[in-house]
Short mmCIF file of C-alpha atoms and ligand atoms in Angstrom, two decimals:
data_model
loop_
_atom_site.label_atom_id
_atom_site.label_comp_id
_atom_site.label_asym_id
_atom_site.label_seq_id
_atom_site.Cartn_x
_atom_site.Cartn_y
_atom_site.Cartn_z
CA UNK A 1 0.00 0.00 0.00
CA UNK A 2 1.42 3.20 -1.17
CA UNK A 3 2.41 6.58 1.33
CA UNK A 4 1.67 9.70 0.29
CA UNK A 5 3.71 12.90 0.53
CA UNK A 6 2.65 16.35 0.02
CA UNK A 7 5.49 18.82 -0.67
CA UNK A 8 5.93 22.70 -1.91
CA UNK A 9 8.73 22.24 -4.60
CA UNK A 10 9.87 22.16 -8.47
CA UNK A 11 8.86 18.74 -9.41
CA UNK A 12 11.69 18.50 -12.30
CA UNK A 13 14.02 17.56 -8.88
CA UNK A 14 12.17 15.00 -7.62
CA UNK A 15 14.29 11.64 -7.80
CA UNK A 16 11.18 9.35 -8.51
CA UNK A 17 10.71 6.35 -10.85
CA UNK A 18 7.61 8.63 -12.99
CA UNK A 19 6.76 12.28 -12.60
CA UNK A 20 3.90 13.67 -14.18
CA UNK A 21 3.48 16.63 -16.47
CA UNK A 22 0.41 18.68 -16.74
CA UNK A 23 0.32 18.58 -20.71
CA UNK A 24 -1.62 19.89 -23.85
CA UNK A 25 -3.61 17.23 -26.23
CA UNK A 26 -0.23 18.04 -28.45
CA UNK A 27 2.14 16.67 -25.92
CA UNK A 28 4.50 19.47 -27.73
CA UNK A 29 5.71 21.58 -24.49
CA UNK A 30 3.99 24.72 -23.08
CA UNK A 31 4.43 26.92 -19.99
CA UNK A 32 3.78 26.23 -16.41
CA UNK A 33 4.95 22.96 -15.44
CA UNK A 34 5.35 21.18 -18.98
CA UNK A 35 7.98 24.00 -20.14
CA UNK A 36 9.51 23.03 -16.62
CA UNK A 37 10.02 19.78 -17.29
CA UNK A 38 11.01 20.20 -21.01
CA UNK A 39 13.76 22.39 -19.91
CA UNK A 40 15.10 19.96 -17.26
CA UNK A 41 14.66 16.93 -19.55
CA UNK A 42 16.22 18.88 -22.35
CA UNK A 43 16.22 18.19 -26.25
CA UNK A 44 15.44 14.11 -26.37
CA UNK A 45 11.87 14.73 -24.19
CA UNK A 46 10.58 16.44 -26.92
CA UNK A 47 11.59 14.36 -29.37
CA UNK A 48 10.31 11.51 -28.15
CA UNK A 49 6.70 13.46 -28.02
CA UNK A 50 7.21 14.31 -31.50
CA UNK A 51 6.65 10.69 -31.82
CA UNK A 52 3.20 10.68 -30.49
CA UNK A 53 0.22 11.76 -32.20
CA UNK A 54 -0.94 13.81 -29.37
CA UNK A 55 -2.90 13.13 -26.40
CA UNK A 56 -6.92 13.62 -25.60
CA UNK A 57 -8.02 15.55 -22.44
CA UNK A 58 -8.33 13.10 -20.01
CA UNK A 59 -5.49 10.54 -21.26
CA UNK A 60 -1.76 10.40 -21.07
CA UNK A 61 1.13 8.81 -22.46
CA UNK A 62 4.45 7.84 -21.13
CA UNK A 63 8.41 8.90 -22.40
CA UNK A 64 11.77 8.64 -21.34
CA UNK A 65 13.24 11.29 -18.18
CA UNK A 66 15.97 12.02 -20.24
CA UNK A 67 17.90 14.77 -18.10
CA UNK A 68 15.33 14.25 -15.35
CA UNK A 69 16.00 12.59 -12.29
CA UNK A 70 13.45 10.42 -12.81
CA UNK A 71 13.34 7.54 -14.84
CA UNK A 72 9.92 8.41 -16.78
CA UNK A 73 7.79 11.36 -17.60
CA UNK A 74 3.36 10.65 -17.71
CA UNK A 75 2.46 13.44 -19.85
CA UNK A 76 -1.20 13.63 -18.47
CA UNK A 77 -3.92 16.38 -20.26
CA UNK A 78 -5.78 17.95 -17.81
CA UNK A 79 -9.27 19.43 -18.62
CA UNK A 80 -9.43 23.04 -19.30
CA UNK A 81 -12.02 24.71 -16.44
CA UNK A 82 -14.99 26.05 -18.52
CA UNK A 83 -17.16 26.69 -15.72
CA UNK A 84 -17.65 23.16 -14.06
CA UNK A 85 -20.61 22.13 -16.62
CA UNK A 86 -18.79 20.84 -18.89
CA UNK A 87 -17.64 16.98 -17.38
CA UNK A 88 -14.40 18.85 -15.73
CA UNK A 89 -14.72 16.61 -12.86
CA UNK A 90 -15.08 13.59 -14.60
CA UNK A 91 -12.09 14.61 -16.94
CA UNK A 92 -9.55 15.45 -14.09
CA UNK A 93 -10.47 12.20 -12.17
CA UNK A 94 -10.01 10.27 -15.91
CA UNK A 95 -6.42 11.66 -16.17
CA UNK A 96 -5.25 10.90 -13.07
CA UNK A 97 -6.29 7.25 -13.91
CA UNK A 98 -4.74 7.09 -16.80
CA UNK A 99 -1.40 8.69 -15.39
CA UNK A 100 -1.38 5.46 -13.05
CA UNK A 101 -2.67 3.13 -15.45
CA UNK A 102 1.11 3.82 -17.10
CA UNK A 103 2.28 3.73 -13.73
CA UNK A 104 1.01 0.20 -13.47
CA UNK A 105 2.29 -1.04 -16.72
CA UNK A 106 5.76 0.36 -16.57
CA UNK A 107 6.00 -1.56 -12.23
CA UNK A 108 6.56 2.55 -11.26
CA UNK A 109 6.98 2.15 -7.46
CA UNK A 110 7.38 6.02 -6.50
CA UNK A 111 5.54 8.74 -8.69
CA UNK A 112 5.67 12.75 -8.10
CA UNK A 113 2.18 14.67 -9.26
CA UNK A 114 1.63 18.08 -10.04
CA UNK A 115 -1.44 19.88 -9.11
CA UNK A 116 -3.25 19.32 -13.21
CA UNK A 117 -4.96 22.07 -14.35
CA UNK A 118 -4.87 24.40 -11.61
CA UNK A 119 -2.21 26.92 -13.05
CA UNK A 120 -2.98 27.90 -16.85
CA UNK A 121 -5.94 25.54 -17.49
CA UNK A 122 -7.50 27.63 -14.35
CA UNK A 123 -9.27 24.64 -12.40
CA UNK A 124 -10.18 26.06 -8.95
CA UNK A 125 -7.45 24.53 -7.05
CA UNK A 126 -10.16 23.54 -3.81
CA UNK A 127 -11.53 21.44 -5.87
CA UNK A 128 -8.75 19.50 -7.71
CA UNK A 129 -7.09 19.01 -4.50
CA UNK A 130 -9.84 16.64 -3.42
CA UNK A 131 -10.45 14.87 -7.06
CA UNK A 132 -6.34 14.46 -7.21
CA UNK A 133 -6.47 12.80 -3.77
CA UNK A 134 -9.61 10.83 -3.75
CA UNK A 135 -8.74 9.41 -7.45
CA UNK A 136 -5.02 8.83 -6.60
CA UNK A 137 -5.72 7.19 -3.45
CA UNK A 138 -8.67 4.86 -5.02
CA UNK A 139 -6.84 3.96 -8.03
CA UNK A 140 -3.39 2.99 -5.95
CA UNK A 141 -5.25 0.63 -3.71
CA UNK A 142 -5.65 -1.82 -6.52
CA UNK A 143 -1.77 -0.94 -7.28
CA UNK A 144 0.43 -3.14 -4.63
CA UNK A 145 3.65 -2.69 -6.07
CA UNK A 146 2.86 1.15 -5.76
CA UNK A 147 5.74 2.35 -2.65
CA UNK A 148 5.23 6.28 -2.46
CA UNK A 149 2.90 8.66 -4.11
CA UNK A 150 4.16 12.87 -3.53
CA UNK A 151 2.34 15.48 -4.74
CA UNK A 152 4.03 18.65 -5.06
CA UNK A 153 2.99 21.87 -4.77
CA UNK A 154 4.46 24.78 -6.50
CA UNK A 155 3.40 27.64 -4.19
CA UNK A 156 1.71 27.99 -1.11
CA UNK A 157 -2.07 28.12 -1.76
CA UNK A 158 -1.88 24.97 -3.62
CA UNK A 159 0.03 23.64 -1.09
CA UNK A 160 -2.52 24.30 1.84
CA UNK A 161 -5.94 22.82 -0.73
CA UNK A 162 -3.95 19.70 -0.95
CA UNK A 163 -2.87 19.20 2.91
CA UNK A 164 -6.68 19.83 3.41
CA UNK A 165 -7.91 16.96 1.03
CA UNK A 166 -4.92 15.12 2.18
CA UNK A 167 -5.66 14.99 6.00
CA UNK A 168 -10.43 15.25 5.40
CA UNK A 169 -11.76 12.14 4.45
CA UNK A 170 -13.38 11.88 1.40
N1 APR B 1 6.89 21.95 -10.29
C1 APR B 1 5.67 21.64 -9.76
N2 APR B 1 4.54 22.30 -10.06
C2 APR B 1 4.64 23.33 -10.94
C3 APR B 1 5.86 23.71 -11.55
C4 APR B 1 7.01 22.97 -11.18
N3 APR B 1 8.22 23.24 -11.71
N4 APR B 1 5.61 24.78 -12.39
C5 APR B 1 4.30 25.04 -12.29
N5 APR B 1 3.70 24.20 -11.42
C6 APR B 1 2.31 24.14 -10.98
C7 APR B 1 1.46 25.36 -11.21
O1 APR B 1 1.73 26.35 -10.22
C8 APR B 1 0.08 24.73 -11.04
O2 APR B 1 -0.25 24.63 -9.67
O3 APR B 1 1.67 23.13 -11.73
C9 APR B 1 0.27 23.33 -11.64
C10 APR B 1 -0.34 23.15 -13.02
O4 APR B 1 -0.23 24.37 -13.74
P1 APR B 1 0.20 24.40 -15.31
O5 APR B 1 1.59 23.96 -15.43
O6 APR B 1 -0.19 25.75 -15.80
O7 APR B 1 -0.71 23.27 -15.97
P2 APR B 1 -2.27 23.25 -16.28
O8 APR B 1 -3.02 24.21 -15.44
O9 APR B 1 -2.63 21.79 -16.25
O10 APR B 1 -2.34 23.80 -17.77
C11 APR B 1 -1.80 22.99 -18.79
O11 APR B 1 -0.36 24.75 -19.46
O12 APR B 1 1.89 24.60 -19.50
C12 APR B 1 0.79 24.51 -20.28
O13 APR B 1 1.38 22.97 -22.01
C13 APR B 1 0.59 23.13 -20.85
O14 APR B 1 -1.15 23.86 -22.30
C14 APR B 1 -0.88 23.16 -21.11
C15 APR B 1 -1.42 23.92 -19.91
#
């Protein structure tokens, strides 16, 4: 049964087997966290995306860490928060599944997430504090070989939604 961590850091440091990048459906770099990671992974990361035909909202797809510290990068596309009509919920939940479904397949044992779609895509952080946790925690019970889950937080206020989901049950 996994742990989980919450920490306020850069998540390109993170010495884990998988971190996860909040991606775009064309898993060609951005800002925020993905331009992060692209710049620590350097030149091969986005190669290897170049590879892929993309990604749909609620998916995500698996490459090398190149530079990283960690072994693999689970480019995972958020939903974009258009008012909370539009299946954002069910979307967010969705990608964090499929960000561990990879997990599964590739026997990750420690995996570092970001707080998807709660910088540019706008998400209310509150809210995808609790859907990150809930989902993570759900899916990773069915994931025994699953050692250590972290979330990281880039700043302060994101920090404090997630140590409230973390520590309130569901
Ligand atoms: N380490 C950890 N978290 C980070 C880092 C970092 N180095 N840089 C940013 N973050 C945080 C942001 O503060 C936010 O809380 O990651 C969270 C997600 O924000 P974004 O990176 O803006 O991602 P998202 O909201 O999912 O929007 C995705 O932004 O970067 C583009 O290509 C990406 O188009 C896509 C969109």
């Amino acid at each position: 049964m996994a742990t989980f961590e919450l920490i306020q850091g850069d998540i390109t440091t993170i010495a884990v087997d998988a971190i996860v990048n909040a991606a775009n459906s064309s898993l060609q770099g951005g800002g925020g966290v993905d331009g992060a990671i692209h710049r620590a992974a350097g030149p091969g990361l986005l190669a290897e995306c170049f590879q892929m035909n993309g990604c749909p909202t609620g998916e995500a797809r698996l490459t090398g860490g190149y530079d990283l510290p960690a072994k693999f990068v689970i480019h995972a596309v958020g939903p974009r928060w258009r008012g909370g009509n539009h299946g954002e919920v069910g979307l967010l939940a969705a990608t964090y599944r499929s960000a561990l479904a990879l997990a599964k397949e590739c026997d990750v044992r420690s995996i570092a997430f970001p707080a998807i779609s709660c910088g540019i895509y706008g998400y209310p952080v509150e809210e995808a504090a609790r859907v990150a946790v809930d989902t993570v925690r759900k899916h990773a019970a069915g994931m025994p070989e699953l050692e250590r889950g972290i979330f990281v937080c880039f700043d302060e206020k994101t920090y404090e939604a997630y140590d409230v989901a973390l520590n309130t049950a569901e």
